[in-house]
mmCIF file of the C-alpha atoms, coordinates in Angstrom:
data_MODEL
# 
_entry.id   MODEL 
# 
loop_
_atom_site.group_PDB 
_atom_site.id 
_atom_site.type_symbol 
_atom_site.label_atom_id 
_atom_site.label_alt_id 
_atom_site.label_comp_id 
_atom_site.label_asym_id 
_atom_site.label_entity_id 
_atom_site.label_seq_id 
_atom_site.pdbx_PDB_ins_code 
_atom_site.Cartn_x 
_atom_site.Cartn_y 
_atom_site.Cartn_z 
_atom_site.occupancy 
_atom_site.B_iso_or_equiv 
_atom_site.pdbx_formal_charge 
_atom_site.auth_seq_id 
_atom_site.auth_comp_id 
_atom_site.auth_asym_id 
_atom_site.auth_atom_id 
_atom_site.pdbx_PDB_model_num 
ATOM 1   C CA . UNK A 1 1   ? 1.873   18.946  -69.032 1.00 0.00 ? 1   UNK A CA 1 
ATOM 2   C CA . UNK A 1 2   ? 3.989   15.782  -68.250 1.00 0.00 ? 2   UNK A CA 1 
ATOM 3   C CA . UNK A 1 3   ? 2.756   15.466  -65.201 1.00 0.00 ? 3   UNK A CA 1 
ATOM 4   C CA . UNK A 1 4   ? -1.001  15.176  -66.360 1.00 0.00 ? 4   UNK A CA 1 
ATOM 5   C CA . UNK A 1 5   ? -0.406  13.063  -69.216 1.00 0.00 ? 5   UNK A CA 1 
ATOM 6   C CA . UNK A 1 6   ? -0.354  9.913   -66.822 1.00 0.00 ? 6   UNK A CA 1 
ATOM 7   C CA . UNK A 1 7   ? -3.630  11.143  -65.605 1.00 0.00 ? 7   UNK A CA 1 
ATOM 8   C CA . UNK A 1 8   ? -5.481  11.501  -68.837 1.00 0.00 ? 8   UNK A CA 1 
ATOM 9   C CA . UNK A 1 9   ? -4.245  8.216   -70.473 1.00 0.00 ? 9   UNK A CA 1 
ATOM 10  C CA . UNK A 1 10  ? -5.724  6.479   -67.021 1.00 0.00 ? 10  UNK A CA 1 
ATOM 11  C CA . UNK A 1 11  ? -8.880  8.408   -67.461 1.00 0.00 ? 11  UNK A CA 1 
ATOM 12  C CA . UNK A 1 12  ? -9.343  7.555   -71.064 1.00 0.00 ? 12  UNK A CA 1 
ATOM 13  C CA . UNK A 1 13  ? -8.410  3.853   -70.119 1.00 0.00 ? 13  UNK A CA 1 
ATOM 14  C CA . UNK A 1 14  ? -10.751 3.804   -67.400 1.00 0.00 ? 14  UNK A CA 1 
ATOM 15  C CA . UNK A 1 15  ? -13.657 5.405   -69.831 1.00 0.00 ? 15  UNK A CA 1 
ATOM 16  C CA . UNK A 1 16  ? -12.748 2.957   -72.298 1.00 0.00 ? 16  UNK A CA 1 
ATOM 17  C CA . UNK A 1 17  ? -13.313 -0.161  -70.398 1.00 0.00 ? 17  UNK A CA 1 
ATOM 18  C CA . UNK A 1 18  ? -16.657 0.827   -68.823 1.00 0.00 ? 18  UNK A CA 1 
ATOM 19  C CA . UNK A 1 19  ? -17.862 1.484   -72.449 1.00 0.00 ? 19  UNK A CA 1 
ATOM 20  C CA . UNK A 1 20  ? -16.864 -2.108  -73.405 1.00 0.00 ? 20  UNK A CA 1 
ATOM 21  C CA . UNK A 1 21  ? -17.899 -3.654  -70.514 1.00 0.00 ? 21  UNK A CA 1 
ATOM 22  C CA . UNK A 1 22  ? -21.514 -1.823  -70.793 1.00 0.00 ? 22  UNK A CA 1 
ATOM 23  C CA . UNK A 1 23  ? -21.494 -2.828  -74.662 1.00 0.00 ? 23  UNK A CA 1 
ATOM 24  C CA . UNK A 1 24  ? -20.726 -6.464  -73.795 1.00 0.00 ? 24  UNK A CA 1 
ATOM 25  C CA . UNK A 1 25  ? -23.027 -6.684  -70.880 1.00 0.00 ? 25  UNK A CA 1 
ATOM 26  C CA . UNK A 1 26  ? -26.121 -4.836  -72.741 1.00 0.00 ? 26  UNK A CA 1 
ATOM 27  C CA . UNK A 1 27  ? -27.670 -8.196  -74.203 1.00 0.00 ? 27  UNK A CA 1 
ATOM 28  C CA . UNK A 1 28  ? -27.575 -9.753  -70.754 1.00 0.00 ? 28  UNK A CA 1 
ATOM 29  C CA . UNK A 1 29  ? -29.206 -6.890  -69.044 1.00 0.00 ? 29  UNK A CA 1 
ATOM 30  C CA . UNK A 1 30  ? -31.744 -6.056  -71.509 1.00 0.00 ? 30  UNK A CA 1 
ATOM 31  C CA . UNK A 1 31  ? -32.817 -9.140  -73.621 1.00 0.00 ? 31  UNK A CA 1 
ATOM 32  C CA . UNK A 1 32  ? -34.097 -8.648  -77.184 1.00 0.00 ? 32  UNK A CA 1 
ATOM 33  C CA . UNK A 1 33  ? -37.632 -10.065 -77.928 1.00 0.00 ? 33  UNK A CA 1 
ATOM 34  C CA . UNK A 1 34  ? -36.245 -11.712 -81.264 1.00 0.00 ? 34  UNK A CA 1 
ATOM 35  C CA . UNK A 1 35  ? -34.039 -13.903 -79.210 1.00 0.00 ? 35  UNK A CA 1 
ATOM 36  C CA . UNK A 1 36  ? -37.277 -14.988 -77.140 1.00 0.00 ? 36  UNK A CA 1 
ATOM 37  C CA . UNK A 1 37  ? -38.955 -15.541 -80.813 1.00 0.00 ? 37  UNK A CA 1 
ATOM 38  C CA . UNK A 1 38  ? -36.051 -17.807 -81.859 1.00 0.00 ? 38  UNK A CA 1 
ATOM 39  C CA . UNK A 1 39  ? -36.005 -19.668 -78.692 1.00 0.00 ? 39  UNK A CA 1 
ATOM 40  C CA . UNK A 1 40  ? -39.760 -20.451 -78.910 1.00 0.00 ? 40  UNK A CA 1 
ATOM 41  C CA . UNK A 1 41  ? -39.656 -21.498 -82.735 1.00 0.00 ? 41  UNK A CA 1 
ATOM 42  C CA . UNK A 1 42  ? -36.910 -23.884 -81.898 1.00 0.00 ? 42  UNK A CA 1 
ATOM 43  C CA . UNK A 1 43  ? -38.832 -25.359 -78.766 1.00 0.00 ? 43  UNK A CA 1 
ATOM 44  C CA . UNK A 1 44  ? -41.929 -25.989 -81.114 1.00 0.00 ? 44  UNK A CA 1 
ATOM 45  C CA . UNK A 1 45  ? -41.793 -29.270 -82.540 1.00 0.00 ? 45  UNK A CA 1 
ATOM 46  C CA . UNK A 1 46  ? -44.047 -30.890 -85.008 1.00 0.00 ? 46  UNK A CA 1 
ATOM 47  C CA . UNK A 1 47  ? -44.549 -34.401 -86.252 1.00 0.00 ? 47  UNK A CA 1 
ATOM 48  C CA . UNK A 1 48  ? -46.565 -36.140 -89.401 1.00 0.00 ? 48  UNK A CA 1 
ATOM 49  C CA . UNK A 1 49  ? -49.892 -36.886 -88.551 1.00 0.00 ? 49  UNK A CA 1 
ATOM 50  C CA . UNK A 1 50  ? -52.922 -38.071 -90.706 1.00 0.00 ? 50  UNK A CA 1 
ATOM 51  C CA . UNK A 1 51  ? -55.684 -35.721 -91.373 1.00 0.00 ? 51  UNK A CA 1 
ATOM 52  C CA . UNK A 1 52  ? -57.883 -37.465 -88.787 1.00 0.00 ? 52  UNK A CA 1 
ATOM 53  C CA . UNK A 1 53  ? -55.468 -37.056 -86.244 1.00 0.00 ? 53  UNK A CA 1 
ATOM 54  C CA . UNK A 1 54  ? -54.793 -33.245 -86.882 1.00 0.00 ? 54  UNK A CA 1 
ATOM 55  C CA . UNK A 1 55  ? -58.779 -32.897 -87.081 1.00 0.00 ? 55  UNK A CA 1 
ATOM 56  C CA . UNK A 1 56  ? -58.718 -35.043 -83.869 1.00 0.00 ? 56  UNK A CA 1 
ATOM 57  C CA . UNK A 1 57  ? -56.155 -32.931 -81.944 1.00 0.00 ? 57  UNK A CA 1 
ATOM 58  C CA . UNK A 1 58  ? -57.132 -29.233 -83.267 1.00 0.00 ? 58  UNK A CA 1 
ATOM 59  C CA . UNK A 1 59  ? -59.429 -26.803 -81.651 1.00 0.00 ? 59  UNK A CA 1 
ATOM 60  C CA . UNK A 1 60  ? -60.357 -23.747 -82.753 1.00 0.00 ? 60  UNK A CA 1 
ATOM 61  C CA . UNK A 1 61  ? -61.378 -20.159 -81.537 1.00 0.00 ? 61  UNK A CA 1 
ATOM 62  C CA . UNK A 1 62  ? -63.140 -17.921 -84.050 1.00 0.00 ? 62  UNK A CA 1 
ATOM 63  C CA . UNK A 1 63  ? -64.386 -14.258 -84.514 1.00 0.00 ? 63  UNK A CA 1 
ATOM 64  C CA . UNK A 1 64  ? -62.045 -12.587 -82.117 1.00 0.00 ? 64  UNK A CA 1 
ATOM 65  C CA . UNK A 1 65  ? -61.995 -8.794  -82.499 1.00 0.00 ? 65  UNK A CA 1 
ATOM 66  C CA . UNK A 1 66  ? -59.521 -6.500  -80.560 1.00 0.00 ? 66  UNK A CA 1 
ATOM 67  C CA . UNK A 1 67  ? -57.717 -3.198  -80.936 1.00 0.00 ? 67  UNK A CA 1 
ATOM 68  C CA . UNK A 1 68  ? -53.912 -3.436  -81.692 1.00 0.00 ? 68  UNK A CA 1 
ATOM 69  C CA . UNK A 1 69  ? -51.438 -1.090  -79.948 1.00 0.00 ? 69  UNK A CA 1 
ATOM 70  C CA . UNK A 1 70  ? -52.170 1.514   -82.126 1.00 0.00 ? 70  UNK A CA 1 
ATOM 71  C CA . UNK A 1 71  ? -55.841 2.560   -81.587 1.00 0.00 ? 71  UNK A CA 1 
ATOM 72  C CA . UNK A 1 72  ? -56.502 3.196   -84.903 1.00 0.00 ? 72  UNK A CA 1 
ATOM 73  C CA . UNK A 1 73  ? -56.081 -0.567  -86.061 1.00 0.00 ? 73  UNK A CA 1 
ATOM 74  C CA . UNK A 1 74  ? -58.488 -3.283  -85.442 1.00 0.00 ? 74  UNK A CA 1 
ATOM 75  C CA . UNK A 1 75  ? -57.714 -7.204  -85.803 1.00 0.00 ? 75  UNK A CA 1 
ATOM 76  C CA . UNK A 1 76  ? -60.163 -9.838  -86.674 1.00 0.00 ? 76  UNK A CA 1 
ATOM 77  C CA . UNK A 1 77  ? -58.559 -13.347 -86.396 1.00 0.00 ? 77  UNK A CA 1 
ATOM 78  C CA . UNK A 1 78  ? -59.937 -16.934 -86.186 1.00 0.00 ? 78  UNK A CA 1 
ATOM 79  C CA . UNK A 1 79  ? -57.206 -19.083 -85.015 1.00 0.00 ? 79  UNK A CA 1 
ATOM 80  C CA . UNK A 1 80  ? -56.813 -23.193 -84.877 1.00 0.00 ? 80  UNK A CA 1 
ATOM 81  C CA . UNK A 1 81  ? -54.674 -24.564 -82.399 1.00 0.00 ? 81  UNK A CA 1 
ATOM 82  C CA . UNK A 1 82  ? -53.122 -28.307 -82.707 1.00 0.00 ? 82  UNK A CA 1 
ATOM 83  C CA . UNK A 1 83  ? -52.788 -29.865 -79.307 1.00 0.00 ? 83  UNK A CA 1 
ATOM 84  C CA . UNK A 1 84  ? -50.538 -32.890 -78.376 1.00 0.00 ? 84  UNK A CA 1 
ATOM 85  C CA . UNK A 1 85  ? -53.029 -35.092 -77.167 1.00 0.00 ? 85  UNK A CA 1 
ATOM 86  C CA . UNK A 1 86  ? -56.992 -35.766 -77.057 1.00 0.00 ? 86  UNK A CA 1 
ATOM 87  C CA . UNK A 1 87  ? -57.158 -35.055 -73.368 1.00 0.00 ? 87  UNK A CA 1 
ATOM 88  C CA . UNK A 1 88  ? -55.240 -31.935 -73.645 1.00 0.00 ? 88  UNK A CA 1 
ATOM 89  C CA . UNK A 1 89  ? -57.858 -31.003 -76.445 1.00 0.00 ? 89  UNK A CA 1 
ATOM 90  C CA . UNK A 1 90  ? -60.783 -31.572 -73.955 1.00 0.00 ? 90  UNK A CA 1 
ATOM 91  C CA . UNK A 1 91  ? -59.343 -29.351 -71.237 1.00 0.00 ? 91  UNK A CA 1 
ATOM 92  C CA . UNK A 1 92  ? -58.579 -26.701 -73.867 1.00 0.00 ? 92  UNK A CA 1 
ATOM 93  C CA . UNK A 1 93  ? -62.182 -26.890 -75.049 1.00 0.00 ? 93  UNK A CA 1 
ATOM 94  C CA . UNK A 1 94  ? -63.152 -26.219 -71.290 1.00 0.00 ? 94  UNK A CA 1 
ATOM 95  C CA . UNK A 1 95  ? -61.038 -23.197 -70.549 1.00 0.00 ? 95  UNK A CA 1 
ATOM 96  C CA . UNK A 1 96  ? -60.861 -21.398 -74.280 1.00 0.00 ? 96  UNK A CA 1 
ATOM 97  C CA . UNK A 1 97  ? -63.720 -18.757 -73.678 1.00 0.00 ? 97  UNK A CA 1 
ATOM 98  C CA . UNK A 1 98  ? -62.587 -17.830 -70.216 1.00 0.00 ? 98  UNK A CA 1 
ATOM 99  C CA . UNK A 1 99  ? -59.151 -18.253 -70.158 1.00 0.00 ? 99  UNK A CA 1 
ATOM 100 C CA . UNK A 1 100 ? -57.272 -18.552 -73.545 1.00 0.00 ? 100 UNK A CA 1 
ATOM 101 C CA . UNK A 1 101 ? -59.232 -16.113 -75.407 1.00 0.00 ? 101 UNK A CA 1 
ATOM 102 C CA . UNK A 1 102 ? -58.539 -13.076 -72.819 1.00 0.00 ? 102 UNK A CA 1 
ATOM 103 C CA . UNK A 1 103 ? -54.970 -14.056 -73.110 1.00 0.00 ? 103 UNK A CA 1 
ATOM 104 C CA . UNK A 1 104 ? -54.782 -13.636 -77.251 1.00 0.00 ? 104 UNK A CA 1 
ATOM 105 C CA . UNK A 1 105 ? -56.522 -10.278 -76.588 1.00 0.00 ? 105 UNK A CA 1 
ATOM 106 C CA . UNK A 1 106 ? -54.107 -9.337  -74.202 1.00 0.00 ? 106 UNK A CA 1 
ATOM 107 C CA . UNK A 1 107 ? -51.110 -10.397 -76.529 1.00 0.00 ? 107 UNK A CA 1 
ATOM 108 C CA . UNK A 1 108 ? -52.720 -8.916  -79.747 1.00 0.00 ? 108 UNK A CA 1 
ATOM 109 C CA . UNK A 1 109 ? -53.407 -5.371  -77.710 1.00 0.00 ? 109 UNK A CA 1 
ATOM 110 C CA . UNK A 1 110 ? -49.641 -5.211  -77.232 1.00 0.00 ? 110 UNK A CA 1 
ATOM 111 C CA . UNK A 1 111 ? -48.679 -5.897  -80.763 1.00 0.00 ? 111 UNK A CA 1 
ATOM 112 C CA . UNK A 1 112 ? -48.315 -2.884  -83.175 1.00 0.00 ? 112 UNK A CA 1 
ATOM 113 C CA . UNK A 1 113 ? -49.493 -3.148  -86.978 1.00 0.00 ? 113 UNK A CA 1 
ATOM 114 C CA . UNK A 1 114 ? -46.275 -3.143  -88.644 1.00 0.00 ? 114 UNK A CA 1 
ATOM 115 C CA . UNK A 1 115 ? -45.427 -5.897  -86.374 1.00 0.00 ? 115 UNK A CA 1 
ATOM 116 C CA . UNK A 1 116 ? -48.065 -8.262  -87.973 1.00 0.00 ? 116 UNK A CA 1 
ATOM 117 C CA . UNK A 1 117 ? -47.347 -7.567  -91.633 1.00 0.00 ? 117 UNK A CA 1 
ATOM 118 C CA . UNK A 1 118 ? -46.100 -10.458 -93.516 1.00 0.00 ? 118 UNK A CA 1 
ATOM 119 C CA . UNK A 1 119 ? -45.425 -14.051 -92.634 1.00 0.00 ? 119 UNK A CA 1 
ATOM 120 C CA . UNK A 1 120 ? -42.661 -13.307 -90.358 1.00 0.00 ? 120 UNK A CA 1 
ATOM 121 C CA . UNK A 1 121 ? -44.986 -11.245 -88.169 1.00 0.00 ? 121 UNK A CA 1 
ATOM 122 C CA . UNK A 1 122 ? -47.466 -13.844 -88.108 1.00 0.00 ? 122 UNK A CA 1 
ATOM 123 C CA . UNK A 1 123 ? -45.011 -16.296 -87.235 1.00 0.00 ? 123 UNK A CA 1 
ATOM 124 C CA . UNK A 1 124 ? -43.797 -14.163 -84.081 1.00 0.00 ? 124 UNK A CA 1 
ATOM 125 C CA . UNK A 1 125 ? -47.196 -13.569 -82.925 1.00 0.00 ? 125 UNK A CA 1 
ATOM 126 C CA . UNK A 1 126 ? -47.984 -17.327 -83.440 1.00 0.00 ? 126 UNK A CA 1 
ATOM 127 C CA . UNK A 1 127 ? -44.673 -18.274 -81.100 1.00 0.00 ? 127 UNK A CA 1 
ATOM 128 C CA . UNK A 1 128 ? -45.385 -15.644 -78.601 1.00 0.00 ? 128 UNK A CA 1 
ATOM 129 C CA . UNK A 1 129 ? -49.367 -17.246 -78.286 1.00 0.00 ? 129 UNK A CA 1 
ATOM 130 C CA . UNK A 1 130 ? -47.715 -20.619 -77.877 1.00 0.00 ? 130 UNK A CA 1 
ATOM 131 C CA . UNK A 1 131 ? -45.575 -19.486 -74.861 1.00 0.00 ? 131 UNK A CA 1 
ATOM 132 C CA . UNK A 1 132 ? -48.150 -17.558 -73.402 1.00 0.00 ? 132 UNK A CA 1 
ATOM 133 C CA . UNK A 1 133 ? -50.983 -20.127 -73.566 1.00 0.00 ? 133 UNK A CA 1 
ATOM 134 C CA . UNK A 1 134 ? -48.804 -23.113 -72.786 1.00 0.00 ? 134 UNK A CA 1 
ATOM 135 C CA . UNK A 1 135 ? -47.922 -21.622 -69.611 1.00 0.00 ? 135 UNK A CA 1 
ATOM 136 C CA . UNK A 1 136 ? -51.725 -21.293 -68.693 1.00 0.00 ? 136 UNK A CA 1 
ATOM 137 C CA . UNK A 1 137 ? -52.851 -24.891 -69.854 1.00 0.00 ? 137 UNK A CA 1 
ATOM 138 C CA . UNK A 1 138 ? -53.694 -27.275 -66.874 1.00 0.00 ? 138 UNK A CA 1 
ATOM 139 C CA . UNK A 1 139 ? -52.502 -30.257 -69.189 1.00 0.00 ? 139 UNK A CA 1 
ATOM 140 C CA . UNK A 1 140 ? -50.568 -30.752 -72.283 1.00 0.00 ? 140 UNK A CA 1 
ATOM 141 C CA . UNK A 1 141 ? -49.354 -28.302 -74.860 1.00 0.00 ? 141 UNK A CA 1 
ATOM 142 C CA . UNK A 1 142 ? -50.159 -26.719 -78.194 1.00 0.00 ? 142 UNK A CA 1 
ATOM 143 C CA . UNK A 1 143 ? -47.822 -27.825 -80.926 1.00 0.00 ? 143 UNK A CA 1 
ATOM 144 C CA . UNK A 1 144 ? -49.028 -25.351 -83.434 1.00 0.00 ? 144 UNK A CA 1 
ATOM 145 C CA . UNK A 1 145 ? -50.985 -22.279 -84.083 1.00 0.00 ? 145 UNK A CA 1 
ATOM 146 C CA . UNK A 1 146 ? -52.451 -21.638 -87.463 1.00 0.00 ? 146 UNK A CA 1 
ATOM 147 C CA . UNK A 1 147 ? -54.408 -18.329 -88.286 1.00 0.00 ? 147 UNK A CA 1 
ATOM 148 C CA . UNK A 1 148 ? -57.428 -19.506 -90.310 1.00 0.00 ? 148 UNK A CA 1 
ATOM 149 C CA . UNK A 1 149 ? -58.720 -15.874 -90.718 1.00 0.00 ? 149 UNK A CA 1 
ATOM 150 C CA . UNK A 1 150 ? -56.195 -12.824 -90.616 1.00 0.00 ? 150 UNK A CA 1 
ATOM 151 C CA . UNK A 1 151 ? -57.957 -9.591  -91.207 1.00 0.00 ? 151 UNK A CA 1 
ATOM 152 C CA . UNK A 1 152 ? -56.214 -6.448  -89.948 1.00 0.00 ? 152 UNK A CA 1 
ATOM 153 C CA . UNK A 1 153 ? -57.852 -2.722  -90.855 1.00 0.00 ? 153 UNK A CA 1 
ATOM 154 C CA . UNK A 1 154 ? -57.495 0.978   -89.904 1.00 0.00 ? 154 UNK A CA 1 
ATOM 155 C CA . UNK A 1 155 ? -60.866 2.232   -88.303 1.00 0.00 ? 155 UNK A CA 1 
# 
């Protein structure tokens, strides 16, 4: 038994070190979506504007209806997009039907109904949409997304 004791201690120490290393590296290997959402929210900036400026820089997409990740639920939304410049709004208007709407439908199709409950759920999907759409804009960027209509219903 005395001859096996150093081996047992060495094996237990090695297993413990491997478990601790795996635990510490888990967040880097498998990043969580919560970190992405927090980063997206921090990157979005809003400035004070007059009502006329807001109207001038806001584009709308209305009547988007799609299933959620759970096929028993459907979502109907109208979305207002505030862009950073008038030029970017013009570009957005040109591509919203052929490029932006499909991106929104894909993002919503990956979302579970329970992820959209409450204000935090809507904030998360807004942040996700800002990131996805800004990558696909030809000019400028979206500074804010607001849901002007949000109806989620079971089929």
